[in-house]
Every structure is written in C-alpha cells, then in structure tokens.
Coordinates of C-alpha atoms in Angstrom, one line a residue:
M262 CA -7.1 56.8 -3.0
S263 CA -8.4 55.4 -6.2
S264 CA -11.8 53.5 -6.6
S265 CA -10.0 50.6 -8.3
N266 CA -7.8 50.0 -5.3
G267 CA -10.8 50.0 -3.0
Q268 CA -12.4 47.4 -5.3
R269 CA -9.6 45.2 -5.6
N270 CA -9.2 45.2 -1.7
W271 CA -12.8 44.0 -1.4
L272 CA -12.8 41.6 -4.3
L273 CA -9.5 40.0 -2.9
S274 CA -11.1 39.6 0.7
S275 CA -14.5 38.3 -0.7
V276 CA -12.9 35.8 -3.3
I277 CA -10.8 34.3 -0.6
F278 CA -13.2 34.0 2.0
S279 CA -15.7 32.2 -0.4
V280 CA -12.9 29.8 -1.4
T281 CA -12.2 29.1 2.3
L282 CA -15.9 28.6 3.4
C283 CA -16.0 26.1 0.4
L284 CA -13.2 24.2 2.1
T285 CA -11.1 24.4 -1.1
T286 CA -7.2 25.1 -1.0
S287 CA -5.5 27.7 -2.9
N288 CA -1.9 28.5 -3.8
F289 CA -1.2 32.1 -2.9
H290 CA 2.5 32.0 -3.7
T291 CA 4.4 31.9 -6.9
D292 CA 7.9 30.8 -5.8
P293 CA 8.5 27.1 -6.7
A294 CA 9.6 26.3 -3.0
A295 CA 6.1 27.1 -2.0
A296 CA 4.0 25.8 -4.8
T297 CA 2.6 22.8 -2.7
A298 CA 1.6 24.9 0.0
R299 CA -2.1 24.9 1.0
A300 CA -4.6 26.9 2.8
A301 CA -5.6 25.5 6.2
R302 CA -7.5 26.7 9.1
I303 CA -5.5 28.1 12.1
G304 CA -4.8 25.6 14.7
L305 CA -2.8 22.5 15.4
V306 CA -4.4 20.4 12.8
K307 CA -2.5 18.8 9.7
S308 CA -3.1 20.8 6.6
P309 CA -4.7 18.5 3.7
A310 CA -1.9 19.5 1.7
A311 CA 0.9 18.2 4.2
A312 CA 0.6 14.5 3.4
P313 CA 3.6 12.4 4.6
L314 CA 6.7 12.5 2.2
T315 CA 7.9 9.2 0.8
A316 CA 11.3 8.2 -0.4
H317 CA 9.9 8.3 -3.9
Q318 CA 8.9 12.1 -4.0
P319 CA 11.1 14.1 -6.1
F320 CA 12.9 17.2 -4.8
A321 CA 14.3 20.1 -6.7
A322 CA 17.8 19.5 -7.9
S323 CA 19.0 22.3 -5.2
L324 CA 21.0 22.4 -2.0
A325 CA 18.7 25.2 -0.7
R326 CA 16.9 24.3 2.4
H327 CA 13.2 24.2 2.7
R328 CA 10.8 24.1 5.5
Y329 CA 9.4 20.7 7.1
I330 CA 7.7 19.4 10.1
V331 CA 9.6 16.4 11.4
Q332 CA 7.9 14.1 13.7
S333 CA 8.9 10.8 15.5
A334 CA 8.2 9.0 18.7
S335 CA 9.1 11.8 20.7
A336 CA 10.2 15.4 20.0
E337 CA 13.6 14.8 21.5
M338 CA 14.2 11.9 19.0
A339 CA 13.0 14.2 16.2
R340 CA 15.2 17.0 17.1
N341 CA 18.4 14.7 17.6
A342 CA 17.7 13.1 14.1
V343 CA 17.5 16.4 12.5
S344 CA 20.7 17.6 13.8
R345 CA 22.5 14.3 12.9
A346 CA 21.3 14.8 9.4
G347 CA 23.0 18.3 9.2
G348 CA 19.5 20.2 9.4
I349 CA 18.6 23.1 11.3
V350 CA 15.8 22.8 14.1
T351 CA 13.7 26.0 13.8
G352 CA 10.9 25.3 16.4
D353 CA 9.4 23.1 19.0
L354 CA 6.5 21.3 18.3
S355 CA 6.3 18.8 21.2
V356 CA 2.6 18.9 21.3
I357 CA 2.6 16.6 18.4
R358 CA 6.0 15.1 19.2
A359 CA 7.8 17.1 16.3
V360 CA 10.1 19.8 15.5
A361 CA 10.1 22.6 12.7
A362 CA 13.3 22.1 10.6
A363 CA 15.0 23.4 7.5
L364 CA 16.7 20.8 5.3
D365 CA 18.1 20.5 1.9
E366 CA 17.8 17.6 -0.3
R367 CA 21.0 15.6 1.1
E368 CA 20.0 16.3 4.6
M369 CA 16.7 14.9 3.9
A370 CA 18.2 11.9 2.5
A371 CA 20.2 11.2 5.6
L372 CA 17.3 12.0 7.8
R373 CA 15.2 9.2 6.1
A374 CA 18.2 6.8 6.1
E375 CA 17.9 6.8 9.9
Q376 CA 14.7 4.8 10.0
L377 CA 13.7 6.4 13.1
P378 CA 10.4 4.9 14.5
Q379 CA 7.3 6.7 13.7
L380 CA 9.1 9.0 11.5
H381 CA 6.8 11.2 9.4
V382 CA 8.1 14.4 7.4
Y383 CA 5.8 16.9 6.3
Q384 CA 5.9 20.1 4.3
D385 CA 5.5 23.1 6.4
S386 CA 2.4 24.3 4.7
T387 CA 1.5 27.9 4.4
V388 CA -1.6 28.7 7.0
I389 CA -3.8 31.5 6.3
A390 CA -6.5 32.8 8.6
S391 CA -10.1 31.2 7.7
S392 CA -11.7 34.5 7.0
I393 CA -8.9 35.9 4.7
G394 CA -10.4 39.2 5.1
T395 CA -8.4 42.4 4.4
L396 CA -11.0 45.0 5.2
P397 CA -11.6 46.9 8.7
E398 CA -13.9 45.5 11.2
T399 CA -17.4 47.2 11.4
Y400 CA -18.6 46.0 14.8
Y401 CA -22.0 46.8 14.6
P402 CA -23.1 43.4 13.2
S403 CA -22.0 42.0 16.7
E404 CA -23.3 45.0 18.6
V405 CA -26.8 43.9 17.6
D406 CA -26.4 40.2 17.8
A407 CA -26.3 39.7 14.0
A408 CA -23.0 38.1 13.7
N409 CA -24.2 35.1 15.7
L410 CA -27.0 34.5 13.4
Q411 CA -24.6 35.0 10.4
A412 CA -22.3 32.3 12.0
G413 CA -25.4 29.8 11.8
G414 CA -26.3 30.6 8.1
M415 CA -28.7 33.3 8.6
T416 CA -27.6 36.0 6.2
G417 CA -30.8 37.2 4.8
R418 CA -30.6 35.0 1.7
G419 CA -33.8 35.0 -0.2
V420 CA -35.2 38.3 1.2
T421 CA -35.1 41.4 -1.0
V422 CA -34.6 44.9 0.5
A423 CA -35.3 48.2 -1.3
V424 CA -33.5 51.3 -0.4
I425 CA -34.9 54.6 -1.6
D426 CA -32.0 56.9 -1.2
S427 CA -29.3 58.7 -3.4
G428 CA -28.5 55.6 -5.5
L429 CA -25.9 53.1 -5.6
W430 CA -22.3 53.6 -6.7
N431 CA -21.5 51.9 -10.0
Q432 CA -18.6 50.3 -8.4
E433 CA -20.7 48.1 -6.2
G434 CA -17.9 46.5 -4.4
P435 CA -19.2 44.4 -1.4
V436 CA -22.8 45.0 -2.1
Q437 CA -22.6 43.4 -5.8
S438 CA -22.7 39.6 -4.7
A439 CA -23.9 37.4 -1.8
P440 CA -21.4 35.3 0.0
G441 CA -20.4 32.2 -1.9
T442 CA -21.7 33.5 -5.2
S443 CA -20.4 35.5 -8.2
H444 CA -23.5 36.9 -9.9
S445 CA -25.1 40.1 -8.8
R446 CA -27.7 40.3 -6.4
V447 CA -28.6 43.8 -7.1
L448 CA -32.1 42.8 -8.9
A449 CA -33.0 46.3 -10.0
Q450 CA -32.0 49.8 -10.0
Y451 CA -34.4 52.9 -10.9
D452 CA -33.7 56.5 -11.1
V453 CA -36.9 58.6 -10.3
I454 CA -35.0 61.9 -11.1
L455 CA -33.9 60.6 -14.3
A456 CA -37.4 59.2 -15.1
R457 CA -38.8 62.7 -14.4
Q458 CA -36.2 64.6 -16.5
N459 CA -36.2 62.1 -19.4
P460 CA -39.6 60.3 -19.5
Q461 CA -38.4 58.4 -22.5
Y462 CA -35.2 57.0 -20.5
Y463 CA -37.0 53.8 -19.3
L464 CA -39.2 51.4 -21.4
P465 CA -42.6 50.4 -20.2
P466 CA -42.3 48.2 -17.0
L467 CA -42.9 44.9 -18.6
L468 CA -40.2 45.5 -21.1
E469 CA -37.7 47.2 -19.1
S470 CA -35.1 45.1 -17.0
Y471 CA -34.0 48.1 -14.7
S472 CA -30.4 46.6 -14.8
R473 CA -28.5 49.8 -15.7
S474 CA -26.5 51.7 -13.1
I475 CA -28.2 54.5 -11.3
N476 CA -24.8 55.6 -9.6
D477 CA -24.7 57.5 -6.2
P478 CA -23.3 61.2 -6.9
Y479 CA -23.8 61.9 -3.1
G480 CA -22.6 58.7 -1.4
H481 CA -25.3 58.4 1.4
G482 CA -27.4 55.6 -0.5
T483 CA -24.2 53.3 -1.0
H484 CA -23.3 53.9 2.6
V485 CA -26.5 53.0 4.0
T486 CA -27.0 49.9 1.5
S487 CA -23.6 48.6 2.5
I488 CA -24.5 48.8 6.3
I489 CA -27.5 46.6 5.4
A490 CA -25.8 44.1 2.8
S491 CA -22.1 44.4 2.8
S492 CA -20.5 40.8 2.0
G493 CA -17.1 42.1 2.6
V494 CA -15.1 40.3 5.1
A495 CA -13.1 42.1 7.9
T496 CA -9.6 40.9 9.3
T497 CA -11.7 39.4 12.1
G498 CA -13.5 36.9 9.8
R499 CA -16.9 38.6 10.2
Y500 CA -19.0 40.3 7.7
Q501 CA -19.0 44.0 7.5
G502 CA -22.9 44.0 6.9
V503 CA -25.5 43.1 9.1
A504 CA -27.3 40.9 6.4
P505 CA -24.7 40.0 3.7
G506 CA -26.8 37.6 1.8
V507 CA -29.9 39.8 1.1
N508 CA -31.1 40.7 -2.5
L509 CA -31.2 44.4 -3.3
V510 CA -33.2 46.9 -5.1
S511 CA -31.9 50.3 -5.4
V512 CA -34.0 53.3 -6.0
R513 CA -32.7 57.1 -6.5
A514 CA -34.8 59.9 -5.3
L515 CA -32.3 62.1 -3.6
D516 CA -29.9 64.4 -5.6
S517 CA -26.1 64.9 -5.4
N518 CA -26.6 67.0 -2.1
G519 CA -28.7 64.5 -0.4
Q520 CA -32.1 66.4 -1.1
G521 CA -35.2 65.1 -2.9
L522 CA -38.6 66.4 -3.7
Y523 CA -41.5 65.0 -2.0
S524 CA -42.9 64.0 -5.3
D525 CA -39.8 61.9 -6.3
V526 CA -39.7 60.1 -3.0
I527 CA -43.4 59.3 -3.3
S528 CA -42.8 58.2 -6.8
A529 CA -40.0 56.0 -5.7
V530 CA -42.3 54.3 -2.9
Q531 CA -45.0 53.8 -5.7
W532 CA -42.4 52.1 -8.0
V533 CA -41.3 49.7 -5.1
I534 CA -45.0 49.0 -4.4
N535 CA -45.6 48.3 -7.9
Q536 CA -42.5 46.2 -8.5
R537 CA -42.8 44.3 -5.1
L538 CA -44.1 40.9 -6.4
R539 CA -41.7 41.1 -9.3
Y540 CA -38.8 41.2 -7.2
G541 CA -39.9 39.8 -4.0
I542 CA -39.5 43.1 -2.1
R543 CA -40.3 42.6 1.8
V544 CA -38.3 45.4 3.3
L545 CA -38.0 49.1 2.4
N546 CA -35.5 51.5 3.8
L547 CA -36.1 55.1 4.4
S548 CA -33.0 56.6 5.7
L549 CA -34.3 60.2 4.9
G550 CA -37.0 62.5 6.4
S551 CA -38.1 66.0 7.1
P552 CA -40.0 67.9 10.0
P553 CA -43.7 67.0 9.9
S554 CA -45.9 69.8 8.5
G555 CA -49.2 68.4 9.6
P556 CA -50.7 65.4 11.2
Y557 CA -49.3 62.2 9.9
W558 CA -52.4 61.1 7.7
Q559 CA -52.4 64.5 5.8
D560 CA -48.6 64.1 4.8
P561 CA -48.7 62.7 1.2
L562 CA -45.3 60.9 1.7
N563 CA -46.8 59.3 4.8
Q564 CA -49.8 58.2 2.8
A565 CA -47.4 56.5 0.2
V566 CA -45.6 54.9 3.2
M567 CA -48.6 53.5 4.7
A568 CA -49.9 52.2 1.4
A569 CA -46.4 50.4 1.2
W570 CA -47.1 49.0 4.8
A571 CA -50.7 48.0 3.7
N572 CA -49.3 46.1 0.6
G573 CA -47.1 43.9 3.0
I574 CA -43.8 45.7 3.0
V575 CA -42.0 46.3 6.1
V576 CA -40.9 50.0 6.3
V577 CA -38.1 51.1 8.3
A578 CA -37.7 54.8 8.9
A579 CA -35.2 57.0 10.3
A580 CA -36.4 58.9 13.6
G581 CA -34.3 62.0 12.5
N582 CA -31.3 63.8 13.7
R583 CA -32.9 66.7 15.4
G584 CA -32.4 65.3 19.0
P585 CA -32.2 65.3 22.0
D586 CA -35.3 67.5 22.3
P587 CA -38.7 66.0 22.4
L588 CA -41.4 66.3 19.8
S589 CA -38.5 66.1 17.1
I590 CA -39.4 62.9 15.1
D591 CA -39.2 63.5 11.4
A592 CA -41.7 62.4 8.7
P593 CA -42.2 59.6 7.5
G594 CA -40.9 58.2 10.8
N595 CA -43.8 59.8 12.6
V596 CA -46.2 57.2 10.9
P597 CA -47.4 55.0 13.8
Y598 CA -47.2 51.9 11.7
V599 CA -43.8 51.9 10.5
I600 CA -40.7 50.8 12.5
T601 CA -39.0 54.1 13.4
V602 CA -35.4 53.8 14.5
G603 CA -33.2 56.2 16.9
A604 CA -29.5 55.9 17.2
V605 CA -27.1 54.4 19.9
T606 CA -23.5 55.2 19.7
D607 CA -20.9 52.7 21.2
N608 CA -18.9 55.8 22.5
Y609 CA -15.7 54.3 20.7
Y610 CA -15.9 51.3 23.0
P611 CA -16.9 48.7 20.4
L612 CA -18.6 45.5 21.7
Q613 CA -18.8 46.9 25.4
P614 CA -22.6 47.6 26.2
S615 CA -21.8 49.2 29.4
Q616 CA -20.2 52.2 27.3
Y617 CA -23.1 52.4 24.8
R618 CA -25.4 55.6 25.1
L619 CA -28.1 57.2 23.2
A620 CA -26.7 59.5 20.5
S621 CA -27.2 63.1 21.2
F622 CA -28.7 63.7 17.5
S623 CA -31.3 61.0 17.9
S624 CA -34.8 62.4 17.5
A625 CA -37.2 61.9 20.5
G626 CA -40.8 61.5 20.6
P627 CA -43.7 61.6 21.3
T628 CA -45.2 62.6 17.9
F629 CA -47.7 65.4 17.7
E630 CA -50.4 62.9 17.4
G631 CA -49.2 61.3 20.8
F632 CA -47.5 58.1 19.5
V633 CA -44.3 56.9 21.1
K634 CA -41.4 57.2 18.9
P635 CA -38.9 55.9 18.2
D636 CA -39.8 52.3 18.3
V637 CA -36.4 50.8 18.8
L638 CA -32.6 51.8 18.5
G639 CA -30.0 50.9 16.2
M640 CA -26.2 51.6 16.2
G641 CA -25.8 54.8 14.6
G642 CA -22.6 56.5 15.9
H643 CA -19.3 56.7 13.7
V644 CA -20.6 53.8 11.5
L645 CA -18.3 52.2 8.9
A646 CA -19.5 51.2 5.5
Y647 CA -18.5 51.2 2.0
A648 CA -19.2 54.3 0.0
P649 CA -18.0 56.3 -3.2
N650 CA -14.7 57.9 -2.6
N651 CA -15.6 60.4 -5.1
G652 CA -19.1 61.6 -4.2
T653 CA -20.2 64.8 -2.5
L654 CA -19.8 63.5 0.9
A655 CA -16.3 62.2 0.3
Q656 CA -15.2 65.7 -1.1
E657 CA -16.9 67.4 1.8
F658 CA -15.6 65.3 4.4
P659 CA -12.5 63.7 3.2
S660 CA -11.3 62.7 6.9
W661 CA -14.3 60.4 7.2
I662 CA -12.6 58.1 4.3
T663 CA -10.7 55.3 5.8
E664 CA -7.7 54.8 3.4
P665 CA -6.9 52.7 1.6
F666 CA -10.4 51.3 1.3
S667 CA -13.6 53.0 -0.1
D668 CA -15.2 53.1 3.3
M669 CA -16.6 56.0 5.1
T670 CA -17.6 56.7 8.8
M671 CA -20.7 58.4 9.1
S672 CA -23.2 59.0 12.0
G673 CA -27.0 59.4 12.0
T674 CA -30.3 57.7 12.3
S675 CA -30.1 57.0 8.6
Q676 CA -27.4 54.6 9.5
A677 CA -29.3 53.2 12.7
S678 CA -32.1 52.5 10.4
A679 CA -30.0 50.5 8.1
V680 CA -28.7 48.2 10.8
V681 CA -32.4 47.6 11.8
T682 CA -33.3 46.9 8.3
G683 CA -30.5 44.4 8.1
V684 CA -32.0 42.9 11.3
V685 CA -35.6 42.7 9.8
A686 CA -34.1 40.8 6.7
L687 CA -32.4 38.0 9.0
M688 CA -35.9 37.7 10.8
L689 CA -37.6 37.2 7.6
Q690 CA -35.1 34.6 6.4
V691 CA -35.7 32.7 9.8
N692 CA -39.6 33.4 9.4
P693 CA -40.8 34.2 5.9
Q694 CA -44.4 34.3 6.9
L695 CA -44.3 37.3 9.2
T696 CA -46.5 40.0 8.5
P697 CA -45.3 43.7 8.9
D698 CA -47.1 44.0 12.1
Q699 CA -45.7 40.7 13.4
V700 CA -42.1 41.8 12.4
K701 CA -42.6 45.0 14.4
C702 CA -44.0 43.2 17.4
H703 CA -41.0 41.0 17.3
L704 CA -38.5 43.5 17.0
I705 CA -39.9 45.3 19.9
S706 CA -40.1 42.3 22.2
G707 CA -36.7 41.2 21.3
A708 CA -35.1 44.8 22.0
H709 CA -32.8 45.6 25.0
P710 CA -33.7 48.8 26.9
A711 CA -31.0 50.8 28.6
V712 CA -31.5 50.4 32.6
N713 CA -29.6 51.8 35.4
S714 CA -28.1 50.2 38.4
A715 CA -31.5 50.4 40.3
G716 CA -33.2 48.3 37.3
S717 CA -35.1 51.4 36.2
L718 CA -35.3 52.6 32.6
A719 CA -32.2 54.9 31.9
Y720 CA -33.9 56.6 29.1
T721 CA -37.8 57.0 28.6
V722 CA -39.9 55.2 25.9
F723 CA -39.6 58.6 24.2
Q724 CA -36.0 58.4 23.6
Q725 CA -35.3 54.7 23.2
G726 CA -38.7 53.1 22.6
A727 CA -38.2 49.4 23.3
G728 CA -34.4 49.5 23.3
L729 CA -31.4 48.5 21.2
V730 CA -32.4 45.8 18.7
D731 CA -31.1 42.3 19.3
A732 CA -31.3 40.2 16.1
H733 CA -31.3 36.8 17.7
D734 CA -34.1 37.6 20.2
A735 CA -36.1 39.4 17.6
A736 CA -35.7 36.4 15.1
Y737 CA -36.7 33.9 17.6
S738 CA -39.4 35.9 19.4
N739 CA -42.7 34.3 20.2
A740 CA -44.7 37.5 21.1
S741 CA -47.9 38.6 19.4
G742 CA -50.1 41.5 19.0
C743 CA -47.8 44.0 20.7
A744 CA -47.5 46.3 17.8
N745 CA -50.2 48.5 16.2
K746 CA -53.0 47.6 18.4
G747 CA -56.0 49.7 18.0
I748 CA -55.1 51.2 14.6
N749 CA -55.9 50.1 11.1
V750 CA -53.8 51.1 8.2
T751 CA -56.5 50.2 5.4
L752 CA -59.3 52.6 7.3
D753 CA -56.4 55.2 7.7
L754 CA -55.8 55.4 4.1
L755 CA -59.2 55.3 3.1
G756 CA -59.8 58.4 5.5
L757 CA -62.6 56.6 7.5
Q758 CA -60.4 56.6 10.7
H759 CA -57.3 58.4 12.1
Y760 CA -55.7 57.6 15.4
G761 CA -53.8 59.1 18.2
G762 CA -51.4 57.6 20.7
R763 CA -51.3 57.6 24.7
A764 CA -48.6 60.3 25.1
N765 CA -49.6 63.7 26.9
E766 CA -47.9 66.4 28.7
D767 CA -48.7 67.7 32.0
S768 CA -48.7 71.3 33.3
N769 CA -45.1 71.2 34.2
G770 CA -43.9 70.1 30.8
N771 CA -43.5 66.6 31.7
F772 CA -44.3 63.9 29.1
Y773 CA -46.2 60.9 30.3
I774 CA -48.2 57.7 29.2
M775 CA -51.9 57.9 29.9
Q776 CA -53.4 55.0 31.9
V777 CA -56.1 52.8 30.3
S778 CA -59.6 53.3 31.8
A779 CA -63.0 51.4 31.4
S780 CA -64.7 54.9 30.5
A781 CA -65.4 56.1 27.3
T782 CA -65.7 59.7 28.4
P783 CA -63.8 62.1 26.2
V784 CA -60.6 63.1 27.7
R785 CA -58.5 66.3 27.6
S786 CA -56.6 67.2 24.4
L787 CA -53.8 65.1 23.5
L788 CA -50.6 67.0 24.5
S789 CA -52.8 70.1 25.1
G790 CA -50.6 71.5 27.6
V791 CA -48.4 73.0 25.2
G792 CA -49.8 76.0 23.3
T793 CA -47.8 75.1 20.2
L794 CA -49.3 71.7 19.9
L795 CA -52.8 70.3 19.0
S796 CA -55.4 71.7 21.1
K797 CA -59.2 71.1 21.4
V798 CA -58.8 67.7 19.9
P799 CA -60.1 65.1 22.2
L800 CA -59.3 61.3 22.2
V801 CA -62.6 59.7 22.6
G802 CA -64.1 56.4 22.7
S803 CA -61.9 53.6 23.7
L804 CA -60.2 53.7 26.9
L805 CA -58.0 56.5 27.9
Q806 CA -57.7 58.2 31.1
D807 CA -55.8 61.3 31.5
V808 CA -53.7 59.8 34.5
P809 CA -49.8 59.2 34.2
L810 CA -49.0 55.6 33.8
L811 CA -45.7 55.7 36.0
G812 CA -45.0 51.9 36.6
D813 CA -42.1 52.0 34.2
G814 CA -40.8 55.6 35.1
L815 CA -42.2 56.9 32.1
L816 CA -42.4 60.5 33.1
W817 CA -40.0 62.6 31.2
N818 CA -39.3 66.4 31.4
G819 CA -37.5 66.2 28.2
A820 CA -33.9 66.3 29.4
Y821 CA -31.0 64.5 27.8
T822 CA -28.0 62.9 29.4
A823 CA -24.9 61.8 27.9
S824 CA -24.1 59.3 30.5
S825 CA -23.1 55.7 29.8
G826 CA -22.7 52.8 32.1
Y827 CA -25.9 51.3 31.6
L828 CA -27.1 47.7 31.3
W829 CA -28.8 47.0 28.1
S830 CA -31.3 44.4 29.5
D831 CA -32.7 41.3 27.8
G832 CA -34.7 40.6 31.1
Y833 CA -36.6 43.8 31.5
L834 CA -40.4 43.5 32.1
W835 CA -42.6 46.1 31.3
S836 CA -45.3 46.6 33.9
D837 CA -48.0 47.2 31.2
G838 CA -46.7 45.3 28.5
Y839 CA -46.1 47.3 25.3
A840 CA -49.4 49.2 25.8
W841 CA -47.6 52.6 25.1
S842 CA -47.3 51.5 21.6
D843 CA -51.2 51.4 21.2
G844 CA -53.2 53.7 19.3
Y845 CA -56.7 55.1 19.8
L846 CA -59.5 56.6 17.5
W847 CA -58.9 60.5 16.7
S848 CA -62.1 62.5 16.7
D849 CA -62.9 65.0 13.8
G850 CA -62.1 68.8 14.2
Y851 CA -58.4 68.8 13.9
L852 CA -56.8 72.3 14.3
W853 CA -53.6 73.5 12.7
S854 CA -51.0 74.0 15.1
D855 CA -47.9 76.0 15.2
G856 CA -46.0 73.0 16.5
Y857 CA -45.8 71.5 12.8
A858 CA -43.2 73.0 10.4
S859 CA -44.0 74.8 7.0
S860 CA -43.1 72.3 4.2
D861 CA -41.3 73.4 1.3
G862 CA -41.8 70.2 -0.5
Y863 CA -38.5 68.8 0.0
T864 CA -37.0 65.9 2.0
G865 CA -33.4 64.5 2.3
V866 CA -30.8 63.5 4.6
D867 CA -29.1 65.3 7.3
V868 CA -25.8 63.9 8.1
P869 CA -24.3 65.0 11.6
Q870 CA -20.9 64.7 12.9
P871 CA -19.6 61.3 14.0
E872 CA -20.5 60.7 17.6

C-alpha cells in the first residue's frame, strides 16, 4: 500500500462529496456518449441535466445507440412507439409512464415523427450516490448519535480542538480540511520534543507561525485526531469522524514508540494554555496516561491539566487500559475535574446497542482519593480511523491496516476519549457559552447507562460512570450543577484545599458510595479497608456518612462480566441524582501508600489488542 493511494482515495471522496453538497453537477465520464451526463441524487426524480430533447438538438453522426428515457401518455404507448421506431426497450418505468430505451439517430427521428401525445425524451443521465464516498464506514459517529447532529449541520465548526499525542502525519488526508472547504483547518503544529532538542528551531511565539509539519512517526496521534475530526466520507454517505468541521491544533509530546517524558507532556499542556486565545482552543484531548504515583494534586502532570481546566479548556482524558480491575484509573484521568473516559465495544455488531458491552481493558475506579471514574464511556473497541501506513504501529501491526486505504483499526480508551472529544466539540458549536464544568454536567446528564432487564445498572458507576455518551442528548441538555460540586480547581492549584470523593470499600472488599449526612463528624478513612490504599486520612467537615448508598445498586465487588444484551437507557433515573460525582474537603496528614505506583517520569499510550 502506498501513502499516495490512500490520499488519492480520500481526496476523491472528499471533493466529490463537497460538490454534491453544494448541489452542483459534474461530468465523471470522458467518452462523448456520456458527455452530457450529470450527477443527481438517487431516487425517481428527473436529473437537472435531463432536459427534454427537441427536434433541433444535434446528435453525433453515428448509428450507435444511446440510452434514453421515453415518456408518453402511458408506459404502454411509449413501449410500442419505441418498438415501431426500431429501437430497443431496456426497462420498464411505469411509475412515470415511461420506458428505458436504446435508439440510434434514425430511430430517434422516427420516434419523434410519430408525434405521440405527451411525448418526452430524456437522456438517461448517470446517477451517482449523493455521498460519493469511497471510504469504509466507521460506525462510531452513529453509535454515539453524532451522525444525526452532523446531518443537521452540527460538525464542530468554529471550535478548536488541541491534541497532545505523537503528532500528525504530514499527509493529513481527511483531517486537512473541513467539509465544503479547501483550506487547511490545522491551525498550528508544535513539536515539544524537537523544541527541547533544538531550542533554536522555533522563533519566539509572536513571530512563529507554527505551520511546519511535525509528522507522526508512531501513528497514534493521527489515529486519535482522525476519530475526532475526519471529514472523509464513507460509502454510506456519513462522515468518518465525530466532529468533521472542527479546527485542529496538534502538539507532539510522544516519541516514535508512543512514550513521552512527563516534562514534555507538561510543556505541551503549557503551550496549549499559552496559545489558547490565539487559536481559540476550547478542548484538549489527552489520550495518554500512566499509573498514578501519588495523590492527584501532587502529580505535576495533573497540576498542568488542572491549570488548563482553570483556564477554560475542556480536558478529555483516557481512563487507561489496565482494566477491568478496580483502582486502575491512570493519571491524568484521575484528576477529579476533567472528563475521564472508559471504553465500550460494539462487540462487532455495529449499530446494535443490545450487543454493546464494556471493554475488558477499560480501567475502572474509584480513584485512590475516592472519586468515581470514569465519568462516561465512548466507543473504543476496534475503532477504524485514518493513520500513517509507515509509522511504528503500522509496521508492528500490519494486520490492523485496512487496504487499500490508510486506515487502521485500534482499540483503547485513547480511541474512546477521542470519540468523546468530538462530541464535546459538537456541544460547543451548539452552545459556545458553556464552561468546562457545564460541558461535563451536560455530558453526564445526556449519557445512557447500561441497564439489565430488571432496570438495574448492568455495570456500576465505578465501571461505566454515567454511561455511554449521546451527542444529541448532551448537546441539548438543560442540566445544571451536576459536575464538580464541592470542589474548586483554583483553591486546589493554590494548595489551599484538596478533595476526596464519596467512594469507600467495606471489610468484604465491596466498593460503595457513602451516603450524605447532616453530621460534620469525621468519618472513617477513605478506602481504609485496603491496607495498600490510603490510611488514617479522614474526610472531614461537610456531609459524609460511612454508610453505603445502595439505591442504584452501587455496591461492587470488583468483578467484571463480558456479557451483552443490555439496554443503554436514555430514561434511567438516578435515585440520588449525580451526587456520586461530588467531592469533599480532604484533611491534612496524607500518608504515602503502597497502592500508588513508583513513577519513572514517563507517560504514553498502551495499545491493547482490538476488542
């Protein structure tokens, strides 16, 4: 497979789709016989190019037969007239009182000489699908209800998404332009690794255009970006990406093996914050992570991510691929403020929700500080998207490439996060005034949790959060105050306050959500039932009572099931609202815990096998 072939395939589909959307017509044939053929939408409607022929229209001086539609007062009259003229009837079109026919010049003259009532002769114009797509269907935009928003004109237009990852392939293909445009919507590209290795490479920010390609030697960054933003059109007529109209900023912080220094990723986040006004950055996708090495507020990458949130950037982070065990959420997905995403697979039954299931690799909560994570789920099993065919991933896993296109199939919460990032971009086009907290609230309130036949949660909130995202329900949600209650990112960053969530674990190893009480009495240590977790660190002050809240079946023994057959409900009523996502003041006196991993200063992506 050559990269040029993949690009040509995409360019053909994109250009033709744009032409069709603009209701223009194009000639896709070079033989003279079809020179007047015009594109029209499929259906029994007359093509704009199929104007009635008159006796004065010239024909080529040839006895070769050409295709026509012959219409009269009835289909039978048209059929008989064609036969009398010596032509050939090639099809019945009784629905419009016509037949399809093949006639040469003399037969056409004989037909017209009959002067049949209501005679009309049309050239049998070429009809092509209104999508003109040649690319494979990706399904996930439809599976999260984004395709319906796209059909209504919501494509993320006017919203800029920044992606910190392994870069962007210099053959940008379907991420280069938004639908209906020819100019690049990649507003800036910045290579943190190159800037560290060669400090003179970039000019001072005010003088630097950031227009040079950073490329993607690994392939993961392009794949993630394409899930968010591909404007490629599938053979079904649907876009391959979730938000095909967004603007993009790509920042490379991971190397050719998908690994990166903490300091590089922090520099990348800092660059995004500094450039947010210049490029209108509203959303930051972080499809990367590593096991937490301490409480969320002491992790330097988490501090940078919290700073981005405090500066008005919606941060979407991967939960991690260390599931299905509890307490496996990666940093920076363990930051309570951000939108942390787990993964659903359609189980190779696209668009059949009863077959969907929680992916076995999807990391589960709670976090070590007791917060419920993930917040929501996105489609993350065997996700197809544009990616470099010469990167490390393509060379390592050639079977993941979809020939003859430059598309790869990957699985992971990285991909699920990209799907949710695309949904967030659609939400911000619908309502540009939303704050990060409001976006998170609307996303949670619009999600569809998996429920069993008894109407109870099929997976606990520690596994699925609020459920699978729904772009339409999130974009038009009226919910308020349902995310990040009781926590303050500014005070957190200043070190004045830190917070814990409502999760705990009983003596039998079951995780649960603590009830709310009017008492301000200190309660037992959060997650104190496990020696490897936090100990002697009470939640104080506000309103927690160390009694399980079981109204939604929130008690979880840490088990995972690969079953499907569940309903992803848009009508589930949480008995306590979304209070399980609340936070509470954490006291001083934190003790290091064996539950945290030792940090080597690196982060990156972990790519599981397709599921």
